[in-house]
PDB file of C-alpha atoms in Angstrom:
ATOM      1  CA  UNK A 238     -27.226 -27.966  16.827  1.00  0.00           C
ATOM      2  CA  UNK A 239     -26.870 -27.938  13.010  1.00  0.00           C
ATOM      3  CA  UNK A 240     -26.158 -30.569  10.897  1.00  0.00           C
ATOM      4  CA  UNK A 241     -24.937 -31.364   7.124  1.00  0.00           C
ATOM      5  CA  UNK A 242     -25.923 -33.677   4.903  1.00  0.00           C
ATOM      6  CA  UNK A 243     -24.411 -34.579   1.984  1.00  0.00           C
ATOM      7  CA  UNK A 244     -26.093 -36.705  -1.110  1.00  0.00           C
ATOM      8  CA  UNK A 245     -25.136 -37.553  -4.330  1.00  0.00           C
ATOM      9  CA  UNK A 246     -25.939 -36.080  -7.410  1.00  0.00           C
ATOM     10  CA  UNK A 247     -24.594 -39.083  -9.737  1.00  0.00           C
ATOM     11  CA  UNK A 248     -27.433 -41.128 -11.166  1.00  0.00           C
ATOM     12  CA  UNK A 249     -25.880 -43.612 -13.679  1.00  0.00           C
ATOM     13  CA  UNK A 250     -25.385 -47.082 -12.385  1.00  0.00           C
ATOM     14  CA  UNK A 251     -22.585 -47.478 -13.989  1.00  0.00           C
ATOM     15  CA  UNK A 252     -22.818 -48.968 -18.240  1.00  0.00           C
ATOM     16  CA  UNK A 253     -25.884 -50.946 -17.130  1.00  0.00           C
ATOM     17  CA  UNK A 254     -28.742 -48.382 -17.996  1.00  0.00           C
ATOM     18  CA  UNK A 255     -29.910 -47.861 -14.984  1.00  0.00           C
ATOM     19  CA  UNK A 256     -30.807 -45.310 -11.950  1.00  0.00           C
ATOM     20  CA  UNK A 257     -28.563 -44.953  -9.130  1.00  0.00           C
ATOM     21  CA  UNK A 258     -28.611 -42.068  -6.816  1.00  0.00           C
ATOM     22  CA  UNK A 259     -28.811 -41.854  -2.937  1.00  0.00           C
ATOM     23  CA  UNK A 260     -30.689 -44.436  -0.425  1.00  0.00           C
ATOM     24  CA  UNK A 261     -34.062 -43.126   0.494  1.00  0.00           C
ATOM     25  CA  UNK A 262     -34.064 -44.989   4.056  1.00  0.00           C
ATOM     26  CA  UNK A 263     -30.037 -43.495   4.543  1.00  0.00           C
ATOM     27  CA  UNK A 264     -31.174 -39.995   3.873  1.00  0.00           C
ATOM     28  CA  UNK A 265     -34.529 -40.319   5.874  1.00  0.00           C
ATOM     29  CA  UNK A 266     -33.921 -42.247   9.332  1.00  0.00           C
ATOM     30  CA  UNK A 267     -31.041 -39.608   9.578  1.00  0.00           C
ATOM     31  CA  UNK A 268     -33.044 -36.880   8.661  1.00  0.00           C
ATOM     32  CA  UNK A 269     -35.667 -37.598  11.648  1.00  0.00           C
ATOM     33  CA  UNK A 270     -33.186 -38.978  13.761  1.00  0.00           C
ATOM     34  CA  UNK A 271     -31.787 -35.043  14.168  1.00  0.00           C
ATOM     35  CA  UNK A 272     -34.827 -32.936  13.401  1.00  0.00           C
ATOM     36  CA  UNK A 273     -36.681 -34.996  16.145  1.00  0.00           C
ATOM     37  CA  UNK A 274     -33.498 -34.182  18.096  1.00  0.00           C
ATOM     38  CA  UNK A 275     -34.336 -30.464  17.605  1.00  0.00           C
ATOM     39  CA  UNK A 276     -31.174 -30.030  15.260  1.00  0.00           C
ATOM     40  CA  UNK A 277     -31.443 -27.459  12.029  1.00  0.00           C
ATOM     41  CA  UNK A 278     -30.421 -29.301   8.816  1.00  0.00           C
ATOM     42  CA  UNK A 279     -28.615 -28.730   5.809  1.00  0.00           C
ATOM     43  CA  UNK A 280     -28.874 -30.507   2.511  1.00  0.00           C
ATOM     44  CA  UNK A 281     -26.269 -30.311   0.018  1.00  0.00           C
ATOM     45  CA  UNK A 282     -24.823 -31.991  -2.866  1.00  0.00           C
ATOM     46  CA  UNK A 283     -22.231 -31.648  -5.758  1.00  0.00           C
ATOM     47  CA  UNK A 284     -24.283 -30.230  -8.536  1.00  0.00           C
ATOM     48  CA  UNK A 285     -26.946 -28.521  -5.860  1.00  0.00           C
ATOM     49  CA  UNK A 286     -30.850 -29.369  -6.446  1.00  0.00           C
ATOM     50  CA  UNK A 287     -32.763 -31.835  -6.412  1.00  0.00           C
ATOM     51  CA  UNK A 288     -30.566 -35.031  -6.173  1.00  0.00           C
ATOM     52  CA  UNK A 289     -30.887 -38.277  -7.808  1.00  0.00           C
ATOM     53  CA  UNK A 290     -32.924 -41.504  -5.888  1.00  0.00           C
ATOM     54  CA  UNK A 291     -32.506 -44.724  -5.794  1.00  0.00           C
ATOM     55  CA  UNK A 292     -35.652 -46.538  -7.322  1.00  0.00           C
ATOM     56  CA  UNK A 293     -35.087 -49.463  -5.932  1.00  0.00           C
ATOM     57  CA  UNK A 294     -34.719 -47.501  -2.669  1.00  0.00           C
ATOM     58  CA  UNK A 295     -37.986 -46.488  -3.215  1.00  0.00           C
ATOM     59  CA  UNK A 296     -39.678 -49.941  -3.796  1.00  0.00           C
ATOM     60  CA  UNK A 297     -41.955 -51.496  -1.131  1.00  0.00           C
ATOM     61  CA  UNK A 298     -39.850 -53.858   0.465  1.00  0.00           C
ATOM     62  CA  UNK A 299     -37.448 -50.747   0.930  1.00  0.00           C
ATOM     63  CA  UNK A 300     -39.935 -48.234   2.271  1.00  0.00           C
ATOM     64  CA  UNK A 301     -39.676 -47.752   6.193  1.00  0.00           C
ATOM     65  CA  UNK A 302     -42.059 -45.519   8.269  1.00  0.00           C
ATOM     66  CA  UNK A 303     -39.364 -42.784   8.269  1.00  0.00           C
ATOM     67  CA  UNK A 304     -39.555 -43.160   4.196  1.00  0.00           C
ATOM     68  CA  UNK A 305     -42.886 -42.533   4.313  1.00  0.00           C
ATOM     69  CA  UNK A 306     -42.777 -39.830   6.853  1.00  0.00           C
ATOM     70  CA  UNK A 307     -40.069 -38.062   4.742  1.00  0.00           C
ATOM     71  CA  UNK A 308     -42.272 -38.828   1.416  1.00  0.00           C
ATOM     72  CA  UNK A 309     -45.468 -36.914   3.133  1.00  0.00           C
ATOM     73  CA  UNK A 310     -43.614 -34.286   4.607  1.00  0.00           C
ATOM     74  CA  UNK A 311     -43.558 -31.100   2.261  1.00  0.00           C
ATOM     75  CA  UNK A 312     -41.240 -29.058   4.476  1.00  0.00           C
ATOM     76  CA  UNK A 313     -38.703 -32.387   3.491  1.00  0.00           C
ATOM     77  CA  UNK A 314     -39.049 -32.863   0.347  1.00  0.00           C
ATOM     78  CA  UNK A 315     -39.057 -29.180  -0.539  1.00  0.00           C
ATOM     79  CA  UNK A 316     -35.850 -28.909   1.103  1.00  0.00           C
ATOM     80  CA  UNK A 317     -34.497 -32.138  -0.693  1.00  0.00           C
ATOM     81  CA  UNK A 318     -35.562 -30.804  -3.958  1.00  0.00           C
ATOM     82  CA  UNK A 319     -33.419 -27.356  -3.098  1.00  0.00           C
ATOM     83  CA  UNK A 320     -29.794 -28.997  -1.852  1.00  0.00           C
ATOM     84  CA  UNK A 321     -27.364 -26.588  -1.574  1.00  0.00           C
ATOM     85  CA  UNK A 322     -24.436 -27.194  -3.733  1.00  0.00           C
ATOM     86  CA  UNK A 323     -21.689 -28.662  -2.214  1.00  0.00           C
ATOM     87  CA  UNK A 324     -18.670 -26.514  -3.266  1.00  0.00           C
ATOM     88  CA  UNK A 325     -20.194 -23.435  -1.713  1.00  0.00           C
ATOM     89  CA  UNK A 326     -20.530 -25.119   1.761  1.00  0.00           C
ATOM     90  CA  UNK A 327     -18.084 -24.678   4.296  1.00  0.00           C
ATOM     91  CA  UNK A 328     -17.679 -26.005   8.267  1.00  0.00           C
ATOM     92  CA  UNK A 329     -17.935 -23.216   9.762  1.00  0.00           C
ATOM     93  CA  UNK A 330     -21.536 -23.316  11.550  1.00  0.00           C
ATOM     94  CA  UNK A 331     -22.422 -26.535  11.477  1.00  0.00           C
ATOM     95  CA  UNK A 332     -21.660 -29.029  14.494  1.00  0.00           C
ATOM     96  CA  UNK A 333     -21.415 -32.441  12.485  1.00  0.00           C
ATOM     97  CA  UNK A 334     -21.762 -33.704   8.901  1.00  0.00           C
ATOM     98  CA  UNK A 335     -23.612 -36.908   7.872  1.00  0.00           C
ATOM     99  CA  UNK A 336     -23.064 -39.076   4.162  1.00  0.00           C
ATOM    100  CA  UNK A 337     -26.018 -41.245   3.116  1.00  0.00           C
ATOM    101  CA  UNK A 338     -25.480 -43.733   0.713  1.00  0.00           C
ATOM    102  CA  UNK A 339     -26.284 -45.720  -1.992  1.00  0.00           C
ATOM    103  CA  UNK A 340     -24.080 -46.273  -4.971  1.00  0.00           C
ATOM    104  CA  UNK A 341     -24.316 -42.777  -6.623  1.00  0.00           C
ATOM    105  CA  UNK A 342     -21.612 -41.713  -3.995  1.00  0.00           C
ATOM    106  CA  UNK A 343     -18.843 -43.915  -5.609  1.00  0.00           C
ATOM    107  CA  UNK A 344     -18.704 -41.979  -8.964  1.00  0.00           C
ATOM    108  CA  UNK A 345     -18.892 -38.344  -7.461  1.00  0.00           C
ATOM    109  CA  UNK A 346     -18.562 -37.914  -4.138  1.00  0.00           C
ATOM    110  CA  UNK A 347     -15.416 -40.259  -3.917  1.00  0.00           C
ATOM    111  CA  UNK A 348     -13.720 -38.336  -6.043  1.00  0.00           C
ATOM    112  CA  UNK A 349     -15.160 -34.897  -5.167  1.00  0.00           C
ATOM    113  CA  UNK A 350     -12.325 -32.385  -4.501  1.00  0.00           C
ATOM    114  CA  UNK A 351     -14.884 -30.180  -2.473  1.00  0.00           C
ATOM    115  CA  UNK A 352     -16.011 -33.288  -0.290  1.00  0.00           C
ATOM    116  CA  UNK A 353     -12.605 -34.548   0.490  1.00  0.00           C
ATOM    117  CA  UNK A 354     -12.108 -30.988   2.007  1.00  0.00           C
ATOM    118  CA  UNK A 355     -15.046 -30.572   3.524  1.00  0.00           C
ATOM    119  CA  UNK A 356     -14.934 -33.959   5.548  1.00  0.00           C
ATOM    120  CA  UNK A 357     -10.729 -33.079   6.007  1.00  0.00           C
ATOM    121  CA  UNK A 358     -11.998 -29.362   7.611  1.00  0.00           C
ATOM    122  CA  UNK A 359     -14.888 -30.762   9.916  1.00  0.00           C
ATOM    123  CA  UNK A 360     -11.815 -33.710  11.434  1.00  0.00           C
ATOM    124  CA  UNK A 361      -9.438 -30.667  11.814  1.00  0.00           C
ATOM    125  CA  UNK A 362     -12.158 -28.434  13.915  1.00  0.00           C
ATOM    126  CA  UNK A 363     -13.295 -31.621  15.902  1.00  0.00           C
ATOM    127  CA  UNK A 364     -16.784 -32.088  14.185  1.00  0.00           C
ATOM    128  CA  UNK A 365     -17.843 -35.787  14.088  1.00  0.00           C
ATOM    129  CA  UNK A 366     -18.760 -37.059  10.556  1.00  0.00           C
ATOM    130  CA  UNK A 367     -20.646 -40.092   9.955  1.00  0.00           C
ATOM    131  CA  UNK A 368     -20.788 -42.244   7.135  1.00  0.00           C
ATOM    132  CA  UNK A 369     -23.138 -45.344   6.044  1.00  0.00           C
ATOM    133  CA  UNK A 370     -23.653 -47.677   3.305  1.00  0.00           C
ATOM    134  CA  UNK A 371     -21.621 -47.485   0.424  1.00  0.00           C
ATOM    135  CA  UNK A 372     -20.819 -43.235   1.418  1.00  0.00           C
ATOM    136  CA  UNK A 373     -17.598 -44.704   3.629  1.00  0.00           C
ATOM    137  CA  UNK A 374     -16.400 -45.168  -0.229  1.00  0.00           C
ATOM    138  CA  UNK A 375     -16.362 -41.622   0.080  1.00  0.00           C
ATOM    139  CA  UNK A 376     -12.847 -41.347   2.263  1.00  0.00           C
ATOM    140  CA  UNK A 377     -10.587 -43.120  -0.074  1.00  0.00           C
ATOM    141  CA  UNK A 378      -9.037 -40.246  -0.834  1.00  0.00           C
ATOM    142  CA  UNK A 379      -9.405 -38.193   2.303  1.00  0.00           C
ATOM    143  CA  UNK A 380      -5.730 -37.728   4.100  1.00  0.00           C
ATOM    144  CA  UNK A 381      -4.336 -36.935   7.430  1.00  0.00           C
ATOM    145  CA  UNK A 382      -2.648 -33.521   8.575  1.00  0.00           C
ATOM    146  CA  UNK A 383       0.443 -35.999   7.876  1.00  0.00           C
ATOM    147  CA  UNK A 384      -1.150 -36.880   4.087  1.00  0.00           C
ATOM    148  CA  UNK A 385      -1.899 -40.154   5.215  1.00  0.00           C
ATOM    149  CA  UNK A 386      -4.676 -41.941   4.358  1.00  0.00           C
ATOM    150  CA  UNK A 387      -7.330 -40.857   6.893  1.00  0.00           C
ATOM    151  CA  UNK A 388      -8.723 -44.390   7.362  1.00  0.00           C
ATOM    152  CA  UNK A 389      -5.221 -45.684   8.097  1.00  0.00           C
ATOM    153  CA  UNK A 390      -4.953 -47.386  11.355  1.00  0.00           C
ATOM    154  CA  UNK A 391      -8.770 -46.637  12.211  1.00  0.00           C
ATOM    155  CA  UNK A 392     -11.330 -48.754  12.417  1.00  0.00           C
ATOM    156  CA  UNK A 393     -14.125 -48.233  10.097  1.00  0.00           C
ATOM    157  CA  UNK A 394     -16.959 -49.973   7.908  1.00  0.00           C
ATOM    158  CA  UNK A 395     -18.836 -49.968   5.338  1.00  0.00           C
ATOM    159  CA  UNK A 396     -20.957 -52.055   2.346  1.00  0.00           C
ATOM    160  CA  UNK A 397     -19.895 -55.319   2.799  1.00  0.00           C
ATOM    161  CA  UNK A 398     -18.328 -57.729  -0.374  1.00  0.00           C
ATOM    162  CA  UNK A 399     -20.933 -59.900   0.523  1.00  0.00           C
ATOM    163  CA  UNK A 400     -23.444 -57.689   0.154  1.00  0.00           C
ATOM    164  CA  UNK A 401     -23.080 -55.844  -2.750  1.00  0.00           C
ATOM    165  CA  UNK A 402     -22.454 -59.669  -4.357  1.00  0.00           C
ATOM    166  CA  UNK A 403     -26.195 -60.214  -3.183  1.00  0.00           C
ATOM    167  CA  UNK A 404     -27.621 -57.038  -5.377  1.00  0.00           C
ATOM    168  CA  UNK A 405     -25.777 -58.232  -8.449  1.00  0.00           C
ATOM    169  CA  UNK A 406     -23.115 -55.343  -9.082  1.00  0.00           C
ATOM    170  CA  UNK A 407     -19.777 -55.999  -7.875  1.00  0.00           C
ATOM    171  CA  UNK A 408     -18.495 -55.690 -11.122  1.00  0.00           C
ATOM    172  CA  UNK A 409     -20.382 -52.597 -11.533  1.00  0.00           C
ATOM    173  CA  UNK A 410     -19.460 -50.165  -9.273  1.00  0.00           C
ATOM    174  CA  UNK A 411     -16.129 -48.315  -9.581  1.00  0.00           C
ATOM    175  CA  UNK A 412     -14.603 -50.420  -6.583  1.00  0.00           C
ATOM    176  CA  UNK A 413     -15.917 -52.688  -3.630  1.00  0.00           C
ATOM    177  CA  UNK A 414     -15.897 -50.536  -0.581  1.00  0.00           C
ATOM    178  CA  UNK A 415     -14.692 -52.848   1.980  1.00  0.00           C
ATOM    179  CA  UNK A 416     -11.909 -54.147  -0.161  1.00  0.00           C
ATOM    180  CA  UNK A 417     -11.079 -49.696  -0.564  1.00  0.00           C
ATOM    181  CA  UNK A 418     -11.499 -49.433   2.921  1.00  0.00           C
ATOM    182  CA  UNK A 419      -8.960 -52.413   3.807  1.00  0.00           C
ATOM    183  CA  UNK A 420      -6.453 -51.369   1.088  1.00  0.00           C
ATOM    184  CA  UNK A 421      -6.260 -47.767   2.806  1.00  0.00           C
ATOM    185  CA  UNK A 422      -5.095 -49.561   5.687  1.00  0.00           C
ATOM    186  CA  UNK A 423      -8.595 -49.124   7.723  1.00  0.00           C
ATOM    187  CA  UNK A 424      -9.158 -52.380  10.288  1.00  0.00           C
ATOM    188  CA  UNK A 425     -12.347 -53.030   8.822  1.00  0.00           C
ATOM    189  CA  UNK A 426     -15.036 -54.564  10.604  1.00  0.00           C
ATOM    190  CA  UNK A 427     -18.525 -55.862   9.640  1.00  0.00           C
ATOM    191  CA  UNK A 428     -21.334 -57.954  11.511  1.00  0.00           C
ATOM    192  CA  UNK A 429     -23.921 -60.087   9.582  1.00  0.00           C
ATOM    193  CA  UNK A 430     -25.391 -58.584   6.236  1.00  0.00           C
ATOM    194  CA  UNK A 431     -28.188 -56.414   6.315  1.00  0.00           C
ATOM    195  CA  UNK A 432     -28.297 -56.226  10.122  1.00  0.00           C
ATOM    196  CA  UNK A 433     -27.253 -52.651  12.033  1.00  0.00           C
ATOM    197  CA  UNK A 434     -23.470 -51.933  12.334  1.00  0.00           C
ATOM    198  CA  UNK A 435     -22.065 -49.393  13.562  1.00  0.00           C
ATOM    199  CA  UNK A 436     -18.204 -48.300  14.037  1.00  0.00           C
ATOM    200  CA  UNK A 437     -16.833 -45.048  15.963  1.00  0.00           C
ATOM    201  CA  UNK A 438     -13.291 -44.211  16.364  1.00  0.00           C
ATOM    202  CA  UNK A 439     -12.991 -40.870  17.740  1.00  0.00           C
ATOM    203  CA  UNK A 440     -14.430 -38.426  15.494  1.00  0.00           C
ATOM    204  CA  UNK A 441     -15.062 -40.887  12.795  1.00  0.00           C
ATOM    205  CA  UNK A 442     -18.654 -42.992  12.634  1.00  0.00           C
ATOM    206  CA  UNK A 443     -18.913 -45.434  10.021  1.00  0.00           C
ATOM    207  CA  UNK A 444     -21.960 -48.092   9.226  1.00  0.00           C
ATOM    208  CA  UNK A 445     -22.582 -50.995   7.378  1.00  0.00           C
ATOM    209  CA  UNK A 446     -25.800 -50.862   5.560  1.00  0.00           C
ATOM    210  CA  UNK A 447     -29.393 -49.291   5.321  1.00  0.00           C
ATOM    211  CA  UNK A 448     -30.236 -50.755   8.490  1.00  0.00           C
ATOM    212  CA  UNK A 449     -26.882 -48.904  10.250  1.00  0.00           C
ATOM    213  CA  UNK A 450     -28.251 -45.660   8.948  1.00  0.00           C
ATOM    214  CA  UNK A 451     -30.475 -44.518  12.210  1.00  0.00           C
ATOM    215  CA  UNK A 452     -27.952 -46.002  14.936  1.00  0.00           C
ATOM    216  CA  UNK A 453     -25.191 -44.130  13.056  1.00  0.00           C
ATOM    217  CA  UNK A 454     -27.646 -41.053  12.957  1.00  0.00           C
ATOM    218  CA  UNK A 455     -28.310 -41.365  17.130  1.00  0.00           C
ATOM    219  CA  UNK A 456     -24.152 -42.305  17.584  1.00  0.00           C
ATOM    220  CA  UNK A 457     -23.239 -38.705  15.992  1.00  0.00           C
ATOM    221  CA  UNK A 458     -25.891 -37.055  18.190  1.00  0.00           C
ATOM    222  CA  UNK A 459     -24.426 -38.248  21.111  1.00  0.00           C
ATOM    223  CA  UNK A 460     -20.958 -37.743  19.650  1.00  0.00           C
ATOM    224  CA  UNK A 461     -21.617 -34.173  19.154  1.00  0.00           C
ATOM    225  CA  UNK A 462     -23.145 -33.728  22.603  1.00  0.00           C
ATOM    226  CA  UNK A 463     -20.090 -35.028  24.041  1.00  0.00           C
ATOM    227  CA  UNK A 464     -18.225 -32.296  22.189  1.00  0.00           C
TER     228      UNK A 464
END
């Protein structure tokens, strides 16, 4: 089994000064969820390299022992530091595609013309792709065969309102994900803040928060084993 994973490369939270970039704990729980599943990985973002953290991702009360494992693990972090860049990727050759979040992924990867494909060609071949955090954001712009919106009709979640009100920036970020999601005509769901969610519909896995990250990592595994 091989897997993609897609991270940011945008690190400007928005006019406010500071760091954005990807979740640490949405890129890591993933990350051991499949390797410890015996997949091969791929790491890839728009701009290639090494992408942008979080900080705050990286503060205590957001460190997890699969942070730390992925902080002492050279093979990891070598790997992180050498993405591939995102344009050049294609499906073929990989089984399933996975989007970690934080809130870099609403300034580029929303609007990336390579990712919008990318995610469209892995649907069309019937290759699950999972999404968590704010990185559901990422289909706003991502269409049906038809050139419908692809979140039309399907249900699907994501950051909550609620939440991102807690961290201070829903006037912020570019738009409120589960307001984007509901005004593509997705039937949005959510359970309580911060705790696991998880949504599937068909090909299409979806999670809340930080906390969704490694149950949306083990629902793609089995998604892709179901073929």
């Amino acid at each position: 089994m091989k897997v993609l994973i897609v991270l940011t490369s945008h690190d400007r939270l928005g006019d406010t000064g500071r760091k954005t970039g990807f979740w640490l704990e949405e890129l890591a729980a993933p990350y051991y969820a499949f390797k410890d599943a015996g997949a091969e990985i791929v790491l890839a973002s728009p701009r290639g390299g090494q992408p942008p953290l979080d900080p705050a991702s990286n503060k205590p009360a957001s460190q997890t022992d699969d942070t730390r494992r992925f902080e002492a693990d050279a093979e990891a972090t070598a790997q992180l530091a050498a993405t591939r860049r995102l344009g050049e990727v294609r499906q073929d050759g990989f089984d399933a595609v996975f989007y970690p979040g934080g809130h870099g992924p609403l300034w580029d990867l929303a609007e990336d013309k390579a990712s919008i494909a990318l995610i469209e060609s892995f649907l069309a071949a019937g290759k699950p792709v999972a999404l968590v955090c704010h990185a559901p954001g990422v289909l706003r712009h991502v269409r049906t065969p038809e050139g419908r919106p692809l979140v039309e009709g399907r249900k699907v979640t994501g950051f909550t309102t609620t939440e991102e009100a807690a961290v201070g920036l829903t006037k912020v970020v570019p738009f409120l994900v589960e307001d984007e999601l509901k005004a593509k005509g997705g039937l949005y769901s959510k359970g309580p803040d911060w705790a696991p969610y998880v949504v599937d519909d068909g090909l299409l896995i979806t999670g809340q928060n930080p906390a969704s990250s490694a149950p949306a990592a083990r629902r793609l595994l089995e998604r892709t084993a179901a073929g």
